[in-house]
């Protein structure tokens, strides 16, 4: 072991030199103490920081906490608490970190006399309002109109601006090069943004995802006033769209929407259905925007009198609701929690507030100093991964809705996860560890997009596990025949190789787990190679090396290669609902209605046509509400309740009344499963195939120091209240594909559907 001698020239009677010696010795002493801290103590320290971080970030409503870069704070905090040699030092370190953003935080040692709680109640409380967090799911900055987080009675800078009303129509012949004028009356105590122009500039998904970035004009209208915008279409413009975005938390009133265009220097009016709101509009319309020739507005819209003394003049009211739901943390204004390392905390989750600040105001100089320090933080290994886990662990702990269904023991994963990441030697190894940790959720939607992942490419083939054998079901390489069986991968039995992949891939059901592993095992670093041993049809074994050299996979599901629309004998129609878009479905509607039976293939992700099909099969108004959005006001999912929602579908005028079969399998996920929930509940058809993926619910996302994490933020149950997660929709008739049938070019599930429908036709 090498020793370093520290030689410092000292001039006699030199105070500066003596001070330098003292500082250097102090530094050496501190480094020695830090290195002497046992690893298990460092892990305990990070454990305590992680728990306190989640409580303060998502449940403490101080204004100071809204000014922090929480990603960098997580990385910085881990670095700071790691140095604490004992519990008392850890308490001091945590207080130094959090007091600037949580002035009323108390941390006490186990068994210590209760520390006097700071006074967070003002002398004149009647002049204050109470502020606290409400979360519907949780808004993690993902530009979602679905998940919301709001501090009641405080400005919510994190809240997304939202499109309140929109209309889309076709550009008329002769409009090119001529002025089109949008006008309407509005009243609001806040500002509104109006966008108006060609549909090519305003893609619907983009509007829903980021209304803040849409170009438009800003209007202020404290009293009823006229808003007006002009636009000149070009020859290439086929459609137009306009919309109104609320920019403040204020109620908005709209009336007399008009669209005028110039013809021979004279203004003519383009008819907008009920633009004056003379008649009561169909309220509570389903979002999103963009259905042609229909005004669309948010679900909470109301039809009200414009003036109290006029019974014949009505307008549209778009109210702003301060609360997301009625529940408040009135019985628990403060959290009393153990955070480990013999430390307990007391943290208010309800504070007093004025229009300008939350009470009490923290030390402004300390907050500024903390923010400046955080700004300089760099994402060094392994603290970038530990900071990511601090965030990811808390998001799953407080907001993931499937803990019980997935038998998730998440609290027990905290310290092992920290330990595993702490001991990784590279970003690539840390990514693998991070995937294993997050896969314990069994969330079929969960994905990790890492900044440290090598560029991904794919093998030139597609494989699938059928009857315990890994079958090649497609190939870009002519030397690899379809139907070959993969026996070994990298000199390991195929099953053993997949067993190593298994912990990296989250899924709640066996079938969907195999599907995700099949896809994951096809990915690798570009230009890397992999060794395979395969058995071709005649039993010969071949060994070959394949390169990861394709930017896209061959295809996602086996039935991707099936035709979009097909006519069978005996009047049976087949529709592949992934490949058959809504417009194509409508074009085939006459053939479908004139058929004797219909097969709808849902063995992958369907188009919007699937929802139209449900309305054409419904006999009565739809009332089920299987979607459950978590209502969160307390951490650790304590007293978590749900806001139930459904589709509120109406039966279509032109119905499908002939026998119907829906094909499905373990690859059917999310929207495909939702369609089958409606089919199963209302008995809209016979389901043939395999159980679905057992995964459903809208996806939420959070940016981490290492990339992006996506997970399921919405809970879905069967309409009768029974569990869907990890079970899926079960078929009425189960049919498994076989290796022999695949090699013969047969689709056993499709064959069974045709056979079943022929029996129905002949019986009727």
XYZ file of C-alpha atoms in Angstrom:
764
model
C 0.000 0.000 0.000
C 1.428 3.347 -1.040
C 1.446 6.249 1.408
C 1.502 9.904 0.471
C 3.553 12.316 2.547
C 2.217 15.847 2.775
C 5.081 18.355 2.841
C 4.134 22.000 3.359
C 6.767 24.718 3.532
C 6.025 26.888 6.570
C 7.487 30.278 7.081
C 8.105 31.252 10.674
C 5.375 33.480 12.176
C 3.248 33.030 9.097
C -0.438 33.009 10.104
C -1.480 32.281 6.507
C 0.656 29.143 6.381
C -0.656 27.884 9.703
C -4.220 28.402 8.523
C -3.446 26.483 5.331
C -2.019 23.591 7.327
C -5.110 23.520 9.530
C -7.485 23.468 6.559
C -5.581 20.720 4.764
C -5.432 18.585 7.879
C -9.160 19.117 8.391
C -9.808 18.054 4.800
C -7.711 14.924 5.189
C -9.488 14.106 8.446
C -12.903 14.543 6.835
C -11.996 12.350 3.823
C -10.678 9.659 6.170
C -13.910 9.754 8.201
C -16.003 9.572 5.027
C -14.073 6.580 3.729
C -14.460 4.865 7.102
C -18.264 5.040 6.963
C -19.558 1.468 6.435
C -21.425 0.883 3.209
C -24.548 -0.286 5.027
C -24.679 3.082 6.826
C -24.431 4.944 3.526
C -27.294 2.837 2.179
C -29.399 3.577 5.276
C -28.708 7.289 4.818
C -29.881 7.224 1.191
C -32.924 5.196 2.288
C -33.937 7.955 4.728
C -33.362 10.674 2.129
C -35.467 8.789 -0.431
C -38.496 8.525 1.828
C -38.293 12.154 2.969
C -37.825 13.295 -0.630
C -41.131 11.710 -1.698
C -43.070 13.186 1.215
C -41.787 16.719 0.617
C -41.916 16.748 -3.184
C -45.459 15.463 -3.647
C -47.226 16.234 -0.369
C -45.718 19.369 1.197
C -47.440 22.435 -0.358
C -44.948 25.237 0.444
C -44.144 27.780 -2.255
C -40.442 27.119 -1.714
C -40.852 23.467 -2.713
C -42.187 24.544 -6.115
C -38.940 26.333 -7.012
C -36.635 23.330 -6.843
C -35.148 21.352 -9.726
C -36.167 18.043 -8.187
C -34.123 15.850 -10.537
C -30.870 17.586 -9.606
C -31.925 17.845 -5.974
C -32.264 14.042 -5.839
C -28.718 13.548 -7.126
C -27.312 16.271 -4.863
C -29.147 14.981 -1.811
C -27.818 11.447 -2.236
C -24.269 12.802 -2.410
C -24.746 14.856 0.748
C -26.390 12.317 3.054
C -23.956 9.575 2.053
C -21.316 11.363 4.163
C -23.207 11.227 7.480
C -21.296 8.928 9.908
C -24.175 8.451 12.352
C -27.902 9.071 12.776
C -27.472 12.445 14.433
C -25.261 13.681 11.614
C -27.796 12.329 9.126
C -30.565 14.318 10.794
C -28.473 17.481 10.523
C -27.706 16.770 6.876
C -31.385 16.187 6.037
C -32.461 19.353 7.835
C -29.855 21.365 5.976
C -31.162 19.967 2.681
C -34.897 20.282 3.299
C -35.395 23.227 5.667
C -35.043 25.830 2.859
C -38.001 24.191 1.067
C -39.901 22.839 4.094
C -39.385 25.394 6.907
C -41.685 23.548 9.343
C -40.062 20.131 8.955
C -39.126 18.403 12.220
C -36.758 15.398 12.335
C -36.203 13.666 15.658
C -34.147 10.694 16.786
C -35.960 7.597 18.030
C -36.576 7.949 21.767
C -35.630 11.610 21.777
C -37.835 14.022 23.703
C -40.418 15.572 21.395
C -39.047 18.667 19.764
C -41.338 21.659 19.909
C -43.113 21.917 16.583
C -42.611 25.264 14.825
C -45.689 27.449 14.679
C -47.115 27.157 11.203
C -50.407 28.808 12.181
C -50.480 32.612 11.735
C -51.787 34.965 14.411
C -54.737 35.926 12.197
C -55.675 32.643 10.460
C -59.034 34.023 9.297
C -57.153 36.122 6.727
C -55.518 33.025 5.228
C -56.706 30.087 3.159
C -55.510 26.525 3.554
C -53.440 24.957 0.817
C -52.693 21.269 0.227
C -52.011 18.898 -2.619
C -54.616 16.914 -4.533
C -53.485 14.374 -7.124
C -55.632 12.649 -9.752
C -53.082 10.017 -10.592
C -50.195 12.471 -10.512
C -48.989 15.155 -12.915
C -45.308 14.415 -13.518
C -44.801 17.001 -16.226
C -45.724 14.650 -19.056
C -48.095 17.142 -20.760
C -51.045 14.901 -19.944
C -54.598 16.225 -19.848
C -55.538 13.082 -17.952
C -53.334 13.065 -14.851
C -53.518 16.187 -12.674
C -51.861 17.556 -9.537
C -53.055 20.763 -7.939
C -52.187 22.843 -4.902
C -55.535 24.118 -3.720
C -55.700 27.900 -3.186
C -52.266 28.448 -4.724
C -50.991 29.165 -8.265
C -50.225 25.931 -10.076
C -47.364 26.655 -12.443
C -47.022 22.959 -13.205
C -50.567 22.696 -14.555
C -50.901 22.375 -18.307
C -52.899 24.809 -20.363
C -55.819 23.004 -21.965
C -57.915 23.306 -25.094
C -61.409 24.201 -23.876
C -63.281 24.370 -27.194
C -62.446 23.463 -30.792
C -63.943 23.057 -34.238
C -62.623 21.456 -37.416
C -64.036 21.851 -40.925
C -63.205 21.617 -44.628
C -61.740 24.475 -46.624
C -64.279 25.441 -49.278
C -63.468 25.762 -52.960
C -62.483 29.318 -53.785
C -61.141 30.151 -50.309
C -57.476 30.001 -51.343
C -55.844 33.421 -51.105
C -58.889 35.032 -49.507
C -59.460 36.194 -45.963
C -61.366 33.964 -43.531
C -62.512 35.561 -40.269
C -63.209 33.835 -36.976
C -65.157 35.816 -34.386
C -66.837 35.060 -31.085
C -67.800 36.717 -27.828
C -66.045 35.801 -24.612
C -65.893 36.743 -20.955
C -63.278 35.647 -18.426
C -61.310 37.121 -15.538
C -58.211 35.497 -17.050
C -56.509 35.376 -20.434
C -57.348 33.070 -23.324
C -55.297 31.999 -26.335
C -57.024 31.454 -29.689
C -55.516 29.411 -32.527
C -56.938 29.394 -36.053
C -55.447 27.964 -39.234
C -54.895 24.893 -41.417
C -55.251 21.468 -39.841
C -51.729 20.607 -41.054
C -50.344 23.092 -38.509
C -52.379 21.716 -35.637
C -52.080 17.952 -35.444
C -54.649 16.768 -32.920
C -52.254 14.724 -30.842
C -49.885 17.678 -30.709
C -52.679 19.972 -29.548
C -53.651 17.582 -26.786
C -50.042 16.971 -25.769
C -48.740 20.533 -25.678
C -51.311 23.345 -25.910
C -48.750 25.702 -24.357
C -46.607 25.516 -27.497
C -49.415 26.349 -29.939
C -49.125 29.681 -31.713
C -52.123 31.955 -31.323
C -53.394 35.333 -30.234
C -53.935 36.295 -26.610
C -57.190 37.977 -25.576
C -58.310 39.560 -22.312
C -62.043 39.990 -21.773
C -63.106 40.882 -18.238
C -66.509 41.845 -19.653
C -68.342 40.443 -22.655
C -66.223 41.419 -25.649
C -65.593 40.490 -29.278
C -62.576 38.347 -30.202
C -61.546 38.216 -33.846
C -58.838 36.442 -35.889
C -58.174 36.377 -39.653
C -56.489 33.695 -41.744
C -55.773 33.334 -45.482
C -55.791 29.697 -46.719
C -53.370 28.524 -49.413
C -54.160 26.190 -52.303
C -52.706 23.242 -50.395
C -54.984 23.705 -47.365
C -57.815 21.167 -47.282
C -59.059 21.704 -43.748
C -59.092 24.254 -40.977
C -59.319 24.198 -37.209
C -59.797 26.736 -34.482
C -59.699 26.402 -30.741
C -59.632 28.280 -27.462
C -57.072 27.634 -24.722
C -57.662 28.790 -21.157
C -54.441 30.324 -19.795
C -55.587 31.049 -16.229
C -57.585 29.306 -13.532
C -60.716 31.324 -14.318
C -64.226 30.481 -15.520
C -64.736 31.132 -19.245
C -67.942 32.087 -21.119
C -68.284 31.739 -24.924
C -71.069 32.876 -27.291
C -71.880 33.710 -30.929
C -69.120 31.768 -32.684
C -68.998 32.804 -36.351
C -66.857 32.039 -39.369
C -67.094 34.469 -42.311
C -65.351 34.429 -45.696
C -65.012 36.942 -48.511
C -66.733 36.394 -51.866
C -66.543 39.306 -54.366
C -65.659 41.656 -51.519
C -68.735 40.622 -49.575
C -68.735 38.647 -46.328
C -70.632 35.355 -46.294
C -71.156 33.138 -43.263
C -69.935 29.562 -42.917
C -72.534 27.714 -40.843
C -71.323 26.409 -37.499
C -73.760 24.107 -35.782
C -75.366 25.914 -32.817
C -72.587 28.512 -32.716
C -74.956 30.932 -30.949
C -75.948 28.288 -28.356
C -79.577 29.138 -28.982
C -80.323 25.475 -28.381
C -79.010 23.448 -25.508
C -75.886 21.697 -26.812
C -75.031 18.075 -26.225
C -73.000 18.521 -23.059
C -70.357 16.236 -21.549
C -69.002 15.301 -24.922
C -66.117 12.913 -25.081
C -62.674 14.437 -25.614
C -60.401 14.640 -27.666
C -61.054 17.377 -30.143
C -61.243 17.225 -33.889
C -64.460 15.583 -35.109
C -65.518 17.407 -38.296
C -68.402 19.883 -38.223
C -68.970 19.582 -34.505
C -68.125 21.979 -31.719
C -66.146 20.133 -29.099
C -65.654 21.327 -25.551
C -64.560 20.006 -22.193
C -66.848 17.640 -20.305
C -67.723 20.108 -17.559
C -69.300 22.625 -19.966
C -72.661 24.153 -18.968
C -75.482 25.834 -20.938
C -76.426 29.006 -19.062
C -78.220 32.321 -19.543
C -75.963 35.020 -20.871
C -77.755 37.714 -18.906
C -80.025 37.107 -15.938
C -82.817 39.297 -17.377
C -82.928 37.563 -20.768
C -84.579 34.147 -20.878
C -83.838 33.616 -24.568
C -80.105 34.363 -24.810
C -77.817 31.504 -23.787
C -74.072 30.911 -23.864
C -71.557 28.186 -23.060
C -69.953 28.260 -19.627
C -66.630 26.472 -19.133
C -66.135 26.553 -15.345
C -62.830 26.165 -13.574
C -63.022 23.910 -10.560
C -60.423 24.703 -7.911
C -60.628 21.235 -6.353
C -59.962 18.067 -8.308
C -62.208 16.161 -5.871
C -63.927 16.734 -2.526
C -61.628 14.833 -0.166
C -59.141 16.918 1.839
C -56.503 15.948 4.445
C -58.388 17.731 7.240
C -57.911 14.954 9.791
C -54.167 14.715 9.101
C -52.690 18.209 8.673
C -49.216 16.757 9.380
C -47.419 13.540 8.530
C -45.857 11.553 11.343
C -43.561 9.039 9.650
C -40.498 6.921 10.289
C -37.927 7.308 7.510
C -35.424 4.762 8.846
C -32.042 5.212 10.584
C -33.913 5.762 13.873
C -35.359 8.988 12.474
C -38.957 10.203 12.640
C -40.370 13.199 10.824
C -43.237 15.575 11.344
C -44.177 17.400 8.149
C -47.245 19.554 7.442
C -49.244 18.567 4.373
C -51.638 21.480 4.873
C -50.394 25.077 5.209
C -51.891 28.525 5.535
C -51.557 30.740 2.484
C -52.348 34.194 1.164
C -52.502 35.210 -2.473
C -48.758 35.899 -2.308
C -47.102 33.246 -0.121
C -47.414 30.156 2.056
C -46.919 30.580 5.793
C -44.371 30.585 7.295
C -41.924 32.000 4.762
C -38.609 30.165 4.853
C -35.121 31.630 4.862
C -34.917 33.224 1.424
C -31.119 33.419 1.437
C -30.840 29.705 2.240
C -33.287 28.844 -0.564
C -31.303 30.920 -3.069
C -28.074 29.289 -1.932
C -29.581 25.814 -2.277
C -30.910 26.543 -5.775
C -27.521 27.892 -6.889
C -25.780 24.807 -5.511
C -28.241 22.432 -7.180
C -27.831 24.177 -10.521
C -24.155 23.154 -10.569
C -24.866 19.467 -9.926
C -23.508 17.059 -12.520
C -24.919 13.590 -13.123
C -21.931 11.470 -12.137
C -22.090 7.682 -11.744
C -23.556 6.115 -9.586
C -25.358 9.152 -8.142
C -27.293 9.727 -11.382
C -28.815 6.247 -10.983
C -29.423 6.637 -7.267
C -31.161 9.958 -7.948
C -33.258 8.237 -10.606
C -34.225 5.500 -8.168
C -35.156 8.094 -5.520
C -37.738 9.442 -7.983
C -38.866 6.157 -9.511
C -39.268 4.388 -6.167
C -41.424 7.213 -4.812
C -43.633 7.435 -7.900
C -44.370 3.712 -7.717
C -44.782 3.802 -3.923
C -47.293 6.655 -3.840
C -49.082 6.515 -7.202
C -48.851 3.103 -8.913
C -52.377 1.639 -8.581
C -51.605 -2.109 -8.753
C -49.636 -2.886 -5.567
C -52.163 -5.352 -4.171
C -53.039 -7.028 -7.482
C -49.362 -7.589 -8.309
C -48.468 -8.608 -4.718
C -45.815 -5.905 -4.812
C -43.722 -5.563 -1.638
C -42.257 -2.249 -2.758
C -41.006 -0.938 0.588
C -38.835 -4.041 0.893
C -37.212 -3.232 -2.460
C -35.862 0.167 -1.382
C -32.609 -0.732 0.369
C -31.705 -3.707 -1.898
C -32.283 -1.415 -4.886
C -30.067 1.333 -3.482
C -27.350 -1.219 -2.646
C -27.424 -2.779 -6.106
C -27.185 0.576 -7.911
C -24.549 1.900 -5.511
C -22.220 -0.956 -6.418
C -22.522 -0.782 -10.211
C -19.334 0.129 -12.034
C -20.759 1.559 -15.250
C -23.901 3.136 -16.694
C -24.549 0.026 -18.787
C -24.499 -2.253 -15.735
C -26.615 0.241 -13.801
C -29.219 0.257 -16.581
C -29.563 -3.515 -16.326
C -29.922 -3.304 -12.530
C -32.461 -0.481 -12.855
C -34.523 -2.545 -15.303
C -34.555 -5.484 -12.890
C -35.695 -3.259 -10.043
C -38.535 -1.633 -11.979
C -39.619 -4.957 -13.507
C -40.690 -6.100 -10.051
C -43.833 -3.993 -10.585
C -44.957 -6.528 -13.244
C -46.377 -3.526 -15.098
C -46.866 -4.482 -18.738
C -46.752 -0.818 -19.782
C -43.515 -0.034 -17.969
C -40.639 1.081 -20.184
C -37.307 2.816 -19.545
C -35.729 5.075 -22.142
C -32.181 5.609 -20.920
C -29.735 8.314 -21.953
C -26.994 5.722 -21.489
C -28.403 2.961 -23.667
C -26.448 2.028 -26.752
C -28.198 2.601 -30.050
C -30.590 -0.304 -30.522
C -30.905 -2.449 -33.626
C -32.808 -5.674 -34.334
C -32.104 -9.158 -35.614
C -33.458 -9.901 -39.106
C -36.110 -12.273 -37.800
C -39.134 -12.672 -35.538
C -39.609 -15.569 -33.179
C -42.388 -16.815 -30.908
C -42.701 -19.419 -28.166
C -45.251 -22.038 -29.275
C -45.720 -25.263 -27.316
C -42.486 -24.731 -25.346
C -40.485 -24.288 -28.557
C -38.958 -21.059 -29.904
C -40.244 -20.919 -33.465
C -38.984 -18.560 -36.162
C -42.175 -17.090 -37.614
C -40.563 -14.576 -39.970
C -37.160 -13.731 -41.412
C -35.459 -11.195 -43.646
C -32.720 -13.765 -44.277
C -33.532 -16.321 -46.992
C -31.192 -18.827 -45.341
C -33.393 -18.957 -42.227
C -36.657 -20.665 -43.188
C -39.860 -19.815 -41.336
C -40.880 -22.644 -39.043
C -37.311 -23.390 -37.915
C -36.848 -24.001 -34.183
C -34.180 -22.163 -32.221
C -32.447 -24.700 -29.986
C -29.556 -22.648 -28.598
C -28.661 -18.988 -28.235
C -25.031 -18.166 -27.415
C -24.440 -21.887 -26.697
C -27.235 -21.925 -24.093
C -30.535 -23.722 -24.382
C -33.116 -21.216 -25.675
C -35.156 -21.487 -22.501
C -32.102 -20.875 -20.293
C -31.228 -17.809 -22.354
C -34.747 -16.436 -21.944
C -34.634 -17.145 -18.211
C -31.784 -14.631 -18.022
C -33.838 -12.107 -19.981
C -36.903 -12.662 -17.794
C -35.972 -10.385 -14.824
C -35.415 -7.452 -17.198
C -38.913 -7.534 -18.672
C -42.002 -6.585 -16.609
C -45.325 -8.258 -17.352
C -48.227 -9.457 -15.188
C -49.202 -12.594 -17.145
C -47.183 -15.535 -18.452
C -48.334 -15.069 -22.042
C -47.535 -11.368 -22.212
C -44.248 -11.919 -20.385
C -43.131 -14.304 -23.130
C -44.207 -11.811 -25.788
C -42.177 -8.972 -24.202
C -39.167 -11.278 -23.769
C -39.405 -12.280 -27.439
C -39.228 -8.628 -28.457
C -36.507 -7.745 -25.939
C -34.265 -10.627 -27.038
C -34.395 -9.408 -30.645
C -32.761 -6.109 -29.648
C -29.064 -5.422 -29.275
C -26.318 -2.892 -29.832
C -26.033 -2.094 -33.526
C -23.587 -4.335 -35.423
C -23.172 -6.735 -32.486
C -23.761 -10.370 -33.365
C -25.373 -13.366 -31.717
C -24.819 -17.101 -32.210
C -27.834 -19.330 -32.925
C -28.307 -23.067 -33.367
C -31.503 -23.857 -35.255
C -33.314 -26.969 -36.446
C -34.784 -26.613 -39.903
C -37.789 -28.578 -41.109
C -35.971 -31.815 -41.915
C -34.284 -32.021 -38.538
C -30.922 -30.678 -39.640
C -29.114 -28.421 -37.182
C -27.441 -25.256 -38.417
C -25.203 -22.846 -36.547
C -25.061 -19.245 -37.654
C -24.158 -15.760 -36.507
C -26.729 -13.011 -36.949
C -26.062 -9.295 -36.643
C -28.216 -6.653 -34.982
C -28.316 -4.442 -38.057
C -31.947 -3.426 -38.665
C -33.353 -0.170 -37.299
C -36.887 -1.573 -37.015
C -38.201 -5.004 -36.002
C -39.511 -7.316 -38.689
C -43.063 -7.007 -37.356
C -44.759 -6.969 -33.985
C -47.429 -9.679 -34.102
C -47.942 -12.763 -36.252
C -51.235 -11.485 -37.668
C -49.628 -8.254 -38.909
C -49.203 -10.075 -42.206
C -52.903 -10.914 -42.544
C -55.002 -8.906 -44.957
C -56.998 -5.942 -43.647
C -60.306 -7.212 -45.041
C -61.337 -10.606 -46.342
C -64.490 -12.412 -47.517
C -64.960 -16.069 -46.570
C -67.463 -18.517 -47.984
C -70.929 -18.667 -46.453
C -71.058 -14.861 -46.110
C -68.442 -14.425 -43.343
C -66.401 -11.194 -43.296
C -62.953 -10.820 -41.644
C -61.579 -7.453 -40.401
C -58.011 -7.076 -39.113
C -58.575 -4.155 -36.752
C -54.957 -3.072 -36.540
C -54.472 -2.761 -40.290
C -58.037 -1.667 -41.068
C -58.226 2.032 -40.227
C -61.452 3.828 -39.372
C -61.966 5.270 -42.862
C -61.344 1.887 -44.503
C -63.775 0.266 -42.099
C -66.471 2.779 -43.028
C -65.801 2.101 -46.720
C -66.428 -1.626 -46.102
C -69.451 -1.043 -43.892
C -72.053 -2.024 -46.492
C -70.304 -5.365 -47.086
C -70.109 -5.932 -43.344
C -73.779 -5.149 -42.746
C -74.821 -7.395 -45.630
C -72.702 -10.312 -44.394
C -74.035 -13.263 -42.413
C -71.319 -13.076 -39.714
C -68.238 -11.034 -38.851
C -64.776 -11.776 -37.447
C -62.956 -8.881 -35.782
C -59.256 -9.602 -35.217
C -58.016 -7.979 -31.976
C -54.749 -9.887 -31.664
C -52.837 -6.616 -31.626
C -53.489 -2.889 -31.112
C -56.647 -1.829 -33.008
C -57.497 1.367 -34.847
C -60.274 3.774 -33.831
C -62.669 1.610 -35.830
C -62.889 -0.721 -32.809
C -64.773 1.888 -30.768
C -67.204 2.506 -33.622
C -67.821 -1.245 -33.802
C -68.787 -1.346 -30.113
C -71.417 1.359 -30.679
C -72.778 -0.644 -33.628
C -73.114 -3.738 -31.437
C -74.649 -2.045 -28.371
C -78.367 -2.485 -27.802
C -78.671 -0.009 -24.940
C -76.823 3.020 -23.608
C -73.468 2.136 -22.086
C -73.180 2.687 -18.310
C -70.085 0.785 -17.144
C -67.155 2.656 -15.578
C -64.169 0.280 -15.354
C -61.508 3.027 -15.283
C -60.387 4.148 -11.818
C -58.240 7.265 -11.525
C -56.473 7.382 -8.130
C -57.429 10.278 -5.848
C -54.321 10.870 -3.739
C -53.974 13.288 -0.820
C -51.880 11.143 1.560
C -48.604 9.307 0.866
C -48.053 5.547 0.765
C -51.518 5.147 -0.862
C -53.160 5.666 2.528
C -56.956 5.948 2.180
C -56.544 5.996 -1.595
C -59.889 6.333 -3.351
C -60.752 6.424 -7.033
C -62.660 8.519 -9.528
C -64.565 6.130 -11.796
C -64.928 6.789 -15.500
C -66.213 5.058 -18.610
C -66.925 5.790 -22.270
C -70.658 6.611 -21.999
C -71.289 5.159 -25.454
C -74.571 5.491 -27.300
C -75.865 2.741 -29.623
C -75.321 3.602 -33.289
C -78.354 4.040 -35.517
C -77.038 1.464 -37.980
C -76.311 -1.651 -35.950
C -74.508 -4.936 -36.558
C -76.950 -7.696 -35.606
C -75.413 -10.813 -37.136
C -73.173 -13.222 -35.137
C -69.764 -11.744 -34.280
C -66.452 -13.254 -33.154
C -63.509 -11.366 -31.660
C -60.074 -12.983 -31.948
C -57.573 -12.225 -29.208
C -54.372 -13.479 -27.570
C -51.753 -12.619 -24.962
C -50.439 -9.740 -27.084
C -53.714 -7.783 -26.757
C -53.045 -4.909 -24.355
C -54.543 -1.608 -23.175
C -57.058 -0.248 -25.738
C -57.549 -3.718 -27.252
C -58.372 -5.046 -23.783
C -60.787 -2.175 -23.139
C -62.724 -3.117 -26.264
C -62.937 -6.699 -25.012
C -64.103 -5.531 -21.567
C -67.140 -4.000 -23.267
C -67.617 -7.096 -25.445
C -67.465 -9.397 -22.425
C -69.742 -7.314 -20.188
C -72.483 -6.677 -22.725
C -72.198 -10.016 -24.544
C -71.482 -8.297 -27.864
C -69.780 -11.306 -29.435
C -67.905 -14.530 -28.820
C -64.222 -14.232 -27.870
C -61.922 -16.896 -29.327
C -58.182 -17.322 -28.736
C -55.990 -16.831 -25.660
C -56.188 -14.724 -22.458
C -55.139 -11.104 -22.985
C -52.081 -9.360 -21.515
C -53.668 -8.456 -18.162
C -52.460 -4.878 -18.621
C -54.694 -1.841 -19.030
C -54.887 1.796 -17.955
C -53.518 5.112 -19.197
C -49.749 5.508 -19.130
C -47.984 8.199 -17.089
C -44.325 9.234 -17.418
C -41.575 11.011 -15.505
C -38.184 12.341 -16.598
C -35.327 11.037 -14.468
C -31.632 11.952 -14.305
C -30.956 8.900 -16.502
C -33.854 9.196 -18.962
C -37.594 8.583 -18.960
C -39.800 6.120 -17.072
C -43.294 5.207 -18.304
C -45.745 3.243 -16.135
C -49.463 2.571 -15.741
C -51.113 5.370 -13.765
C -54.774 4.346 -14.117
C -56.423 1.328 -12.557
C -58.826 -0.839 -14.556
C -61.164 -3.490 -13.179
C -63.880 -5.616 -14.704
C -67.263 -3.855 -14.530
C -68.341 -6.163 -11.691
C -65.395 -4.957 -9.583
C -63.231 -8.071 -9.976
C -59.522 -7.915 -10.744
C -58.308 -7.508 -14.301
C -54.584 -6.858 -13.718
C -52.487 -10.043 -14.082
C -55.558 -11.979 -15.242
C -56.756 -10.410 -18.465
C -59.906 -11.078 -20.447
C -60.469 -14.816 -20.796
C -61.735 -16.186 -24.123
C -65.072 -17.946 -24.405
C -63.373 -20.565 -26.559
C -59.659 -21.138 -25.936
C -57.541 -22.085 -28.935
C -53.746 -22.488 -28.974
C -51.585 -22.330 -32.066
C -49.244 -25.284 -32.712
C -45.871 -25.591 -34.419
C -47.322 -28.041 -36.952
C -50.204 -25.723 -37.848
C -47.858 -22.783 -38.315
C -45.602 -24.780 -40.617
C -48.660 -25.752 -42.639
C -49.649 -22.088 -42.912
C -52.744 -22.542 -40.788
C -54.151 -20.050 -38.255
C -56.024 -22.289 -35.808
C -57.756 -19.394 -34.032
C -59.061 -17.957 -37.297
C -60.116 -21.450 -38.455
C -62.027 -21.975 -35.205
C -63.792 -18.628 -35.661
C -64.942 -19.587 -39.173
C -66.050 -23.026 -37.961
C -67.981 -21.544 -35.030
C -69.726 -18.922 -37.177
C -70.670 -21.488 -39.818
C -72.420 -23.439 -37.072
C -74.234 -20.282 -35.973
C -75.302 -19.468 -39.520
C -76.521 -23.014 -40.195
C -78.361 -23.135 -36.852
C -80.178 -19.855 -37.557
